[in-house]
Amino acid sequence: MAIQFVIIHNGTGYDVSNMFEEITWSGRKGAAPRSASITLMDDDGYNHSRVTVDCANGDQCVFYEDGKELFRGIITSHKQSNSKKLVVKAYDNAYYLANNKDSFCYTNKTATDIFNDCMSRLGMTGEAVSTGYVIPELPKAKTTYYDVMLDALSTTYKATGERYYISSENGTIYLRKRVENAMQWVLEAGSSQSNLTSYEYSKSIEKIRTRVRLLSKEDAIVYEKANTDLESKIGTFMEVKSVDDSYTAAQMQELVESIFDEKGTPEQSLKVSGMGVSEAVSGKCVYVIIPHLGLKRSFFIDEDTHKYTRESHTMTLKLNFAEPVTKSSGSTQTSSEHKIGDVVQFNGGYHYVNSTASKPTGSRCNAGPAKITHIAKGKAHPWHLEHTDSKSRVFGWVDDGTFS
């Protein structure tokens, strides 16, 4: 493992690789930039190799492992003390996305369009895959560029089930699809091939909610939903929210479902530590084998911390338990023989407030059983479905081919 760290001061690059004690390189889902922190020996005996660091002067740095660039960024802080250590902290250029604000108002734009517009406004270089889904409206006032991008990606995920992420590599900002890589690093514990030194799995119901109640301004109950199956096992844990008179039934239903999406299931967490793999960073995927926990599956990486010393490279990863969601490759033809009262299997997707609406209401609904309550043949969305259990929240008009 050959480590090279270069600090660029006043246009000149200084290789400080022979001075470092430790390098921490990290990133996490939901944070725009990755960061690098290097601790350098600052003793007078190293005067021949020392370089002045001036973060206010726009100094930058580049970090390599075995000749491959892992990180480049702008130095945002440095610290010296009587311990004669110099600690330098830097962020990659996604830092600009999180530290610039503007007002945005997009209509009928894809997340790709929004990403490209943000890059253009900031005068930065970016490359994006096509996200496909057209977002009807996305107004955001006085917010960061990164937040408006995340909102666009969140809306796209709800509509399509496809995950995307933003990263900086070699000075370019990328918008990429988050997929289970064809080639994944295998992290294993409890065997002769083990490359994990420790793991920690937790599951908690401390923040769970089994029931959500919405109240009017007068504290009257206007909407309530409960997961009765779960309540029968663990008891009632209720969340109460207030809504104003402008909320429609569909909006109240969407609010309740968003709370259940966030708090309706037990929290699960898996952290692993072991031998460092520089490709194992947030947004990527690893395959984990831990026989003691009965785990043998792929995980997305939500957070990563890599530590380098002169002798070793280790890492700690926080992994995402969420099942990867894939969009259906095709729809099932709805039979013309279906009639009011039939219980069908909704395949997942959008619903509409009426049979001729031009835009869907709310976010994408999960798949699940539902009952046909109305039929409007010849209309754009001819079937009205009402979910029959908590698996789905579909409650509106849907298209042909969306259930079977």
CSV table of C-alpha atoms in Angstrom, one decimal:
chain,number,residue,atom,x,y,z
A,1,MET,CA,0.0,0.0,0.0
A,2,ALA,CA,1.6,3.2,-1.2
A,3,ILE,CA,0.1,6.4,0.2
A,4,GLN,CA,0.7,9.8,-1.4
A,5,PHE,CA,-0.8,13.1,0.0
A,6,VAL,CA,-0.1,16.3,-1.9
A,7,ILE,CA,-0.9,19.8,-0.5
A,8,ILE,CA,-1.2,22.6,-3.2
A,9,HIS,CA,-0.1,26.0,-1.8
A,10,ASN,CA,0.3,29.1,-4.0
A,11,GLY,CA,0.1,26.9,-7.1
A,12,THR,CA,2.8,24.5,-6.0
A,13,GLY,CA,2.3,20.9,-5.0
A,14,TYR,CA,4.1,19.7,-1.9
A,15,ASP,CA,4.3,15.9,-1.2
A,16,VAL,CA,3.8,15.5,2.6
A,17,SER,CA,3.6,11.7,2.4
A,18,ASN,CA,6.7,11.2,4.6
A,19,MET,CA,5.2,13.4,7.4
A,20,PHE,CA,1.8,11.8,8.0
A,21,GLU,CA,0.7,9.9,11.0
A,22,GLU,CA,-2.9,9.1,10.1
A,23,ILE,CA,-5.4,9.9,7.4
A,24,THR,CA,-9.1,9.6,7.8
A,25,TRP,CA,-11.2,9.6,4.7
A,26,SER,CA,-15.0,9.4,5.1
A,27,GLY,CA,-18.4,10.1,3.7
A,28,ARG,CA,-22.1,9.3,4.4
A,29,LYS,CA,-25.4,9.2,2.7
A,30,GLY,CA,-27.2,12.5,2.8
A,31,ALA,CA,-24.1,14.6,3.2
A,32,ALA,CA,-22.9,16.3,0.0
A,33,PRO,CA,-19.1,16.1,0.3
A,34,ARG,CA,-16.6,13.5,1.3
A,35,SER,CA,-13.9,14.6,3.7
A,36,ALA,CA,-10.2,13.9,4.3
A,37,SER,CA,-8.3,14.7,7.5
A,38,ILE,CA,-4.5,14.2,7.7
A,39,THR,CA,-2.4,14.5,10.8
A,40,LEU,CA,1.2,15.6,10.0
A,41,MET,CA,4.3,15.6,12.2
A,42,ASP,CA,5.0,19.3,12.8
A,43,ASP,CA,8.3,19.0,14.7
A,44,ASP,CA,11.1,21.4,13.8
A,45,GLY,CA,13.1,18.4,12.7
A,46,TYR,CA,10.9,18.3,9.6
A,47,ASN,CA,11.5,21.9,8.5
A,48,HIS,CA,13.1,20.7,5.3
A,49,SER,CA,9.8,19.0,4.3
A,50,ARG,CA,7.2,21.3,5.9
A,51,VAL,CA,4.7,23.3,3.9
A,52,THR,CA,2.8,26.3,5.1
A,53,VAL,CA,-1.0,25.7,4.9
A,54,ASP,CA,-3.4,28.6,4.4
A,55,CYS,CA,-7.0,27.5,4.2
A,56,ALA,CA,-8.1,31.1,3.7
A,57,ASN,CA,-6.0,31.2,0.5
A,58,GLY,CA,-7.9,28.4,-1.2
A,59,ASP,CA,-5.2,25.7,-0.7
A,60,GLN,CA,-6.2,22.3,-2.0
A,61,CYS,CA,-5.0,18.7,-1.6
A,62,VAL,CA,-5.0,15.4,-3.4
A,63,PHE,CA,-4.9,11.9,-1.9
A,64,TYR,CA,-3.7,8.8,-3.7
A,65,GLU,CA,-3.5,5.1,-2.8
A,66,ASP,CA,-1.2,3.0,-5.1
A,67,GLY,CA,-1.3,5.7,-7.7
A,68,LYS,CA,-5.1,5.9,-7.8
A,69,GLU,CA,-6.7,9.2,-6.9
A,70,LEU,CA,-9.1,8.7,-4.0
A,71,PHE,CA,-9.8,12.3,-3.1
A,72,ARG,CA,-9.2,15.9,-4.1
A,73,GLY,CA,-10.6,18.9,-2.3
A,74,ILE,CA,-10.3,22.3,-0.8
A,75,ILE,CA,-8.7,22.7,2.6
A,76,THR,CA,-11.3,24.2,5.0
A,77,SER,CA,-9.3,24.2,8.3
A,78,HIS,CA,-6.0,23.4,9.8
A,79,LYS,CA,-4.9,23.2,13.5
A,80,GLN,CA,-1.5,23.3,15.2
A,81,SER,CA,-0.7,22.9,18.9
A,82,ASN,CA,2.1,22.3,21.4
A,83,SER,CA,1.9,18.6,20.6
A,84,LYS,CA,3.6,19.6,17.4
A,85,LYS,CA,1.0,18.0,15.2
A,86,LEU,CA,-0.6,19.7,12.2
A,87,VAL,CA,-4.2,18.5,11.4
A,88,VAL,CA,-5.5,19.5,8.0
A,89,LYS,CA,-9.2,19.0,7.1
A,90,ALA,CA,-10.5,19.2,3.5
A,91,TYR,CA,-13.8,18.5,1.6
A,92,ASP,CA,-14.3,17.6,-2.0
A,93,ASN,CA,-16.0,20.0,-4.4
A,94,ALA,CA,-19.5,18.8,-3.5
A,95,TYR,CA,-18.8,21.1,-0.5
A,96,TYR,CA,-20.0,24.0,-2.8
A,97,LEU,CA,-23.4,22.3,-3.3
A,98,ALA,CA,-24.0,22.3,0.5
A,99,ASN,CA,-22.7,25.8,1.1
A,100,ASN,CA,-24.5,27.8,-1.5
A,101,LYS,CA,-28.2,28.7,-1.3
A,102,ASP,CA,-30.7,29.9,-3.9
A,103,SER,CA,-34.4,29.8,-4.7
A,104,PHE,CA,-35.6,27.2,-7.2
A,105,CYS,CA,-38.9,26.6,-9.0
A,106,TYR,CA,-39.0,23.6,-11.4
A,107,THR,CA,-41.9,22.5,-13.5
A,108,ASN,CA,-42.0,19.2,-15.5
A,109,LYS,CA,-38.3,18.6,-15.1
A,110,THR,CA,-36.4,15.4,-14.4
A,111,ALA,CA,-33.8,15.1,-11.6
A,112,THR,CA,-31.2,15.0,-14.4
A,113,ASP,CA,-32.5,18.4,-15.7
A,114,ILE,CA,-32.4,19.8,-12.1
A,115,PHE,CA,-28.9,18.5,-11.5
A,116,ASN,CA,-27.6,20.0,-14.8
A,117,ASP,CA,-29.2,23.4,-14.0
A,118,CYS,CA,-27.6,23.5,-10.6
A,119,MET,CA,-24.2,22.6,-12.0
A,120,SER,CA,-24.6,25.4,-14.6
A,121,ARG,CA,-25.7,28.0,-12.0
A,122,LEU,CA,-22.6,27.2,-10.0
A,123,GLY,CA,-20.3,27.1,-13.0
A,124,MET,CA,-19.2,23.5,-12.0
A,125,THR,CA,-18.5,20.4,-14.1
A,126,GLY,CA,-21.0,17.6,-13.8
A,127,GLU,CA,-22.1,14.4,-15.5
A,128,ALA,CA,-25.5,12.8,-15.0
A,129,VAL,CA,-27.3,9.6,-16.0
A,130,SER,CA,-30.9,9.9,-17.2
A,131,THR,CA,-33.4,9.5,-14.4
A,132,GLY,CA,-36.3,9.5,-16.7
A,133,TYR,CA,-39.2,10.4,-14.4
A,134,VAL,CA,-40.6,13.9,-15.0
A,135,ILE,CA,-41.3,15.7,-11.7
A,136,PRO,CA,-44.5,17.8,-12.1
A,137,GLU,CA,-43.5,20.6,-9.7
A,138,LEU,CA,-40.5,21.2,-7.3
A,139,PRO,CA,-40.5,24.7,-5.7
A,140,LYS,CA,-37.7,25.3,-3.1
A,141,ALA,CA,-37.1,28.8,-1.7
A,142,LYS,CA,-33.8,29.8,0.0
A,143,THR,CA,-32.3,26.3,0.2
A,144,THR,CA,-29.0,24.8,-0.7
A,145,TYR,CA,-28.2,23.3,-4.1
A,146,TYR,CA,-27.7,19.9,-2.5
A,147,ASP,CA,-31.1,20.0,-0.8
A,148,VAL,CA,-33.0,20.7,-4.0
A,149,MET,CA,-31.1,17.8,-5.7
A,150,LEU,CA,-31.9,15.4,-2.8
A,151,ASP,CA,-35.6,16.4,-3.1
A,152,ALA,CA,-35.6,15.7,-6.8
A,153,LEU,CA,-33.9,12.3,-6.2
A,154,SER,CA,-36.4,11.5,-3.4
A,155,THR,CA,-39.4,12.3,-5.6
A,156,THR,CA,-37.9,10.2,-8.3
A,157,TYR,CA,-37.4,7.2,-6.0
A,158,LYS,CA,-41.0,7.4,-4.7
A,159,ALA,CA,-42.2,7.4,-8.3
A,160,THR,CA,-40.0,4.8,-9.8
A,161,GLY,CA,-38.3,2.8,-7.0
A,162,GLU,CA,-34.9,3.7,-8.5
A,163,ARG,CA,-32.2,5.1,-6.3
A,164,TYR,CA,-29.6,7.6,-7.4
A,165,TYR,CA,-26.7,9.3,-5.6
A,166,ILE,CA,-24.3,12.3,-6.0
A,167,SER,CA,-20.6,11.9,-5.7
A,168,SER,CA,-17.4,13.8,-6.6
A,169,GLU,CA,-14.6,12.1,-8.4
A,170,ASN,CA,-11.4,13.6,-9.8
A,171,GLY,CA,-13.0,17.1,-9.5
A,172,THR,CA,-16.2,16.2,-11.4
A,173,ILE,CA,-19.6,15.9,-9.7
A,174,TYR,CA,-21.6,12.8,-10.8
A,175,LEU,CA,-25.2,11.8,-10.6
A,176,ARG,CA,-25.3,8.0,-10.8
A,177,LYS,CA,-27.8,5.2,-10.3
A,178,ARG,CA,-27.4,3.4,-7.1
A,179,VAL,CA,-27.4,-0.3,-8.0
A,180,GLU,CA,-26.2,-3.6,-6.7
A,181,ASN,CA,-22.8,-3.8,-8.4
A,182,ALA,CA,-22.1,-6.7,-10.7
A,183,MET,CA,-18.8,-7.0,-8.9
A,184,GLN,CA,-19.1,-6.6,-5.1
A,185,TRP,CA,-16.5,-6.9,-2.4
A,186,VAL,CA,-17.3,-9.8,0.0
A,187,LEU,CA,-17.0,-9.0,3.7
A,188,GLU,CA,-17.0,-12.1,5.8
A,189,ALA,CA,-16.8,-13.0,9.5
A,190,GLY,CA,-16.3,-16.3,11.3
A,191,SER,CA,-14.2,-18.2,8.7
A,192,SER,CA,-10.7,-18.7,7.5
A,193,GLN,CA,-11.3,-16.0,4.8
A,194,SER,CA,-12.6,-13.5,7.3
A,195,ASN,CA,-11.8,-9.9,6.6
A,196,LEU,CA,-14.1,-8.4,9.2
A,197,THR,CA,-12.7,-7.8,12.7
A,198,SER,CA,-15.9,-6.8,14.4
A,199,TYR,CA,-19.6,-6.2,13.8
A,200,GLU,CA,-22.5,-4.8,15.7
A,201,TYR,CA,-26.2,-5.5,14.9
A,202,SER,CA,-29.1,-3.7,16.7
A,203,LYS,CA,-32.8,-3.7,16.3
A,204,SER,CA,-35.0,-1.4,18.3
A,205,ILE,CA,-38.7,-0.4,18.7
A,206,GLU,CA,-37.9,2.6,20.8
A,207,LYS,CA,-39.1,5.0,18.1
A,208,ILE,CA,-41.8,2.9,16.5
A,209,ARG,CA,-45.4,4.1,16.0
A,210,THR,CA,-48.3,1.7,15.6
A,211,ARG,CA,-51.0,4.3,15.3
A,212,VAL,CA,-51.2,7.8,13.7
A,213,ARG,CA,-54.0,10.3,14.6
A,214,LEU,CA,-54.6,13.6,12.8
A,215,LEU,CA,-56.4,16.4,14.7
A,216,SER,CA,-58.1,19.6,13.4
A,217,LYS,CA,-57.4,23.0,14.9
A,218,GLU,CA,-60.2,22.3,17.4
A,219,ASP,CA,-58.5,19.0,18.4
A,220,ALA,CA,-61.2,16.9,16.7
A,221,ILE,CA,-60.0,13.6,15.2
A,222,VAL,CA,-60.1,14.0,11.4
A,223,TYR,CA,-58.1,10.9,10.3
A,224,GLU,CA,-56.6,7.9,12.1
A,225,LYS,CA,-54.9,4.7,11.0
A,226,ALA,CA,-53.5,1.9,13.1
A,227,ASN,CA,-51.4,-1.2,12.4
A,228,THR,CA,-53.6,-3.5,14.5
A,229,ASP,CA,-51.5,-6.6,13.8
A,230,LEU,CA,-48.4,-5.0,15.4
A,231,GLU,CA,-50.5,-3.4,18.2
A,232,SER,CA,-51.7,-6.9,19.2
A,233,LYS,CA,-48.0,-7.9,19.7
A,234,ILE,CA,-46.4,-4.9,21.3
A,235,GLY,CA,-49.2,-2.5,22.4
A,236,THR,CA,-50.1,0.9,21.2
A,237,PHE,CA,-47.6,3.7,20.4
A,238,MET,CA,-49.4,6.7,18.9
A,239,GLU,CA,-48.2,9.7,17.0
A,240,VAL,CA,-50.5,12.8,16.9
A,241,LYS,CA,-50.3,15.6,14.3
A,242,SER,CA,-52.4,18.7,13.8
A,243,VAL,CA,-53.6,19.7,10.3
A,244,ASP,CA,-55.4,22.7,9.1
A,245,ASP,CA,-58.7,22.9,7.2
A,246,SER,CA,-57.0,23.0,3.8
A,247,TYR,CA,-55.9,19.4,4.0
A,248,THR,CA,-57.8,17.0,1.6
A,249,ALA,CA,-58.5,13.4,2.5
A,250,ALA,CA,-55.7,12.3,0.1
A,251,GLN,CA,-53.2,14.7,1.7
A,252,MET,CA,-54.0,13.5,5.1
A,253,GLN,CA,-53.6,9.9,4.0
A,254,GLU,CA,-50.3,10.8,2.4
A,255,LEU,CA,-49.1,12.4,5.6
A,256,VAL,CA,-50.1,9.4,7.7
A,257,GLU,CA,-48.3,7.0,5.3
A,258,SER,CA,-45.2,9.1,5.4
A,259,ILE,CA,-45.1,8.8,9.2
A,260,PHE,CA,-45.6,5.1,9.0
A,261,ASP,CA,-42.8,4.8,6.3
A,262,GLU,CA,-40.5,6.5,8.8
A,263,LYS,CA,-41.6,5.1,12.1
A,264,GLY,CA,-43.8,2.1,11.3
A,265,THR,CA,-41.2,-0.6,11.5
A,266,PRO,CA,-38.4,-1.4,14.0
A,267,GLU,CA,-35.1,0.3,13.4
A,268,GLN,CA,-32.2,-2.0,12.2
A,269,SER,CA,-28.6,-1.1,12.2
A,270,LEU,CA,-25.5,-3.1,11.1
A,271,LYS,CA,-21.9,-1.7,11.5
A,272,VAL,CA,-18.9,-3.7,10.4
A,273,SER,CA,-15.2,-3.1,10.7
A,274,GLY,CA,-12.3,-4.7,9.1
A,275,MET,CA,-9.6,-4.6,6.5
A,276,GLY,CA,-9.8,-1.5,4.3
A,277,VAL,CA,-11.2,-1.6,0.8
A,278,SER,CA,-10.9,1.8,-0.9
A,279,GLU,CA,-13.9,1.0,-3.3
A,280,ALA,CA,-16.2,0.5,-0.3
A,281,VAL,CA,-17.7,4.0,0.0
A,282,SER,CA,-21.2,5.4,0.5
A,283,GLY,CA,-23.5,4.8,-2.4
A,284,LYS,CA,-21.7,1.5,-3.3
A,285,CYS,CA,-22.7,-2.0,-2.4
A,286,VAL,CA,-21.0,-4.9,-0.5
A,287,TYR,CA,-21.9,-8.5,0.1
A,288,VAL,CA,-21.8,-9.5,3.7
A,289,ILE,CA,-21.6,-13.0,5.2
A,290,ILE,CA,-22.0,-13.3,9.0
A,291,PRO,CA,-23.1,-16.8,9.9
A,292,HIS,CA,-23.7,-15.9,13.6
A,293,LEU,CA,-26.4,-13.4,12.5
A,294,GLY,CA,-27.7,-15.6,9.6
A,295,LEU,CA,-26.7,-12.9,7.1
A,296,LYS,CA,-25.6,-13.6,3.6
A,297,ARG,CA,-26.8,-10.8,1.3
A,298,SER,CA,-26.0,-7.5,-0.3
A,299,PHE,CA,-26.1,-4.2,1.5
A,300,PHE,CA,-25.9,-0.6,0.4
A,301,ILE,CA,-23.2,1.5,2.3
A,302,ASP,CA,-24.8,4.5,4.0
A,303,GLU,CA,-21.7,5.6,5.8
A,304,ASP,CA,-18.0,4.8,5.6
A,305,THR,CA,-14.8,5.8,7.5
A,306,HIS,CA,-11.4,4.7,6.3
A,307,LYS,CA,-8.3,5.1,8.4
A,308,TYR,CA,-4.8,4.9,7.0
A,309,THR,CA,-1.5,4.7,9.0
A,310,ARG,CA,1.9,3.8,7.7
A,311,GLU,CA,1.2,0.1,8.4
A,312,SER,CA,-2.5,-0.4,7.7
A,313,HIS,CA,-5.8,0.6,6.1
A,314,THR,CA,-8.9,-0.2,8.1
A,315,MET,CA,-12.5,0.8,7.6
A,316,THR,CA,-15.9,1.0,9.5
A,317,LEU,CA,-19.1,0.8,7.5
A,318,LYS,CA,-22.7,1.5,8.4
A,319,LEU,CA,-24.9,-0.6,6.1
A,320,ASN,CA,-28.5,-0.2,4.9
A,321,PHE,CA,-30.9,-2.9,5.8
A,322,ALA,CA,-33.5,-1.6,3.3
A,323,GLU,CA,-34.4,-4.1,0.6
A,324,PRO,CA,-33.4,-2.8,-2.9
A,325,VAL,CA,-36.5,-1.7,-4.7
A,326,THR,CA,-36.8,-2.5,-8.4
A,327,LYS,CA,-39.3,-1.2,-10.9
A,328,SER,CA,-41.5,-3.8,-12.5
A,329,SER,CA,-40.2,-4.8,-16.0
A,330,GLY,CA,-43.7,-4.8,-17.3
A,331,SER,CA,-47.3,-4.4,-16.3
A,332,THR,CA,-50.0,-7.1,-16.1
A,333,GLN,CA,-53.0,-6.6,-18.3
A,334,THR,CA,-56.1,-5.8,-16.3
A,335,SER,CA,-58.9,-8.2,-17.2
A,336,SER,CA,-62.0,-6.6,-18.6
A,337,GLU,CA,-63.9,-9.2,-16.5
A,338,HIS,CA,-63.0,-7.5,-13.2
A,339,LYS,CA,-66.0,-5.9,-11.5
A,340,ILE,CA,-66.9,-3.7,-8.5
A,341,GLY,CA,-66.3,-5.6,-5.3
A,342,ASP,CA,-63.4,-7.7,-6.6
A,343,VAL,CA,-60.3,-7.9,-4.5
A,344,VAL,CA,-57.2,-7.6,-6.7
A,345,GLN,CA,-53.4,-7.4,-6.3
A,346,PHE,CA,-52.3,-3.8,-6.9
A,347,ASN,CA,-48.7,-3.8,-8.4
A,348,GLY,CA,-47.6,-0.5,-6.9
A,349,GLY,CA,-47.6,2.9,-8.4
A,350,TYR,CA,-49.5,6.2,-8.5
A,351,HIS,CA,-53.2,6.8,-7.9
A,352,TYR,CA,-55.3,9.8,-9.0
A,353,VAL,CA,-58.0,11.9,-7.4
A,354,ASN,CA,-60.4,11.3,-10.3
A,355,SER,CA,-60.5,9.2,-13.5
A,356,THR,CA,-59.4,12.0,-15.8
A,357,ALA,CA,-56.8,13.7,-13.6
A,358,SER,CA,-53.6,14.8,-15.5
A,359,LYS,CA,-51.3,14.5,-12.4
A,360,PRO,CA,-51.1,11.8,-9.7
A,361,THR,CA,-51.8,12.7,-6.1
A,362,GLY,CA,-49.3,12.0,-3.4
A,363,SER,CA,-46.3,9.7,-3.5
A,364,ARG,CA,-45.9,6.3,-5.0
A,365,CYS,CA,-48.1,3.6,-3.3
A,366,ASN,CA,-46.7,0.2,-2.3
A,367,ALA,CA,-48.1,-3.0,-3.8
A,368,GLY,CA,-50.8,-4.9,-1.9
A,369,PRO,CA,-54.4,-6.2,-2.0
A,370,ALA,CA,-57.1,-3.7,-2.8
A,371,LYS,CA,-60.9,-3.7,-3.7
A,372,ILE,CA,-62.4,-2.3,-6.8
A,373,THR,CA,-65.0,0.3,-5.7
A,374,HIS,CA,-65.8,2.1,-8.9
A,375,ILE,CA,-65.3,1.7,-12.7
A,376,ALA,CA,-65.1,4.4,-15.4
A,377,LYS,CA,-64.6,2.6,-18.7
A,378,GLY,CA,-62.9,4.6,-21.4
A,379,LYS,CA,-61.3,7.1,-19.0
A,380,ALA,CA,-57.6,7.7,-18.5
A,381,HIS,CA,-57.7,6.0,-15.1
A,382,PRO,CA,-60.7,3.7,-15.2
A,383,TRP,CA,-60.4,1.8,-12.0
A,384,HIS,CA,-60.9,3.0,-8.4
A,385,LEU,CA,-59.1,0.9,-5.8
A,386,GLU,CA,-59.2,1.0,-2.0
A,387,HIS,CA,-56.5,-0.9,-0.1
A,388,THR,CA,-57.7,-3.7,2.1
A,389,ASP,CA,-54.8,-3.9,4.6
A,390,SER,CA,-51.7,-2.0,5.6
A,391,LYS,CA,-49.4,-3.4,2.8
A,392,SER,CA,-50.5,-0.6,0.4
A,393,ARG,CA,-52.2,2.7,0.8
A,394,VAL,CA,-53.7,2.9,-2.7
A,395,PHE,CA,-57.0,4.8,-2.4
A,396,GLY,CA,-57.9,6.4,-5.8
A,397,TRP,CA,-58.2,6.0,-9.5
A,398,VAL,CA,-55.5,3.9,-11.3
A,399,ASP,CA,-54.6,2.9,-14.8
A,400,ASP,CA,-55.2,-0.3,-16.8
A,401,GLY,CA,-52.4,-2.9,-16.2
A,402,THR,CA,-51.7,-1.8,-12.6
A,403,PHE,CA,-53.3,-4.7,-10.9
A,404,SER,CA,-54.0,-8.4,-11.5
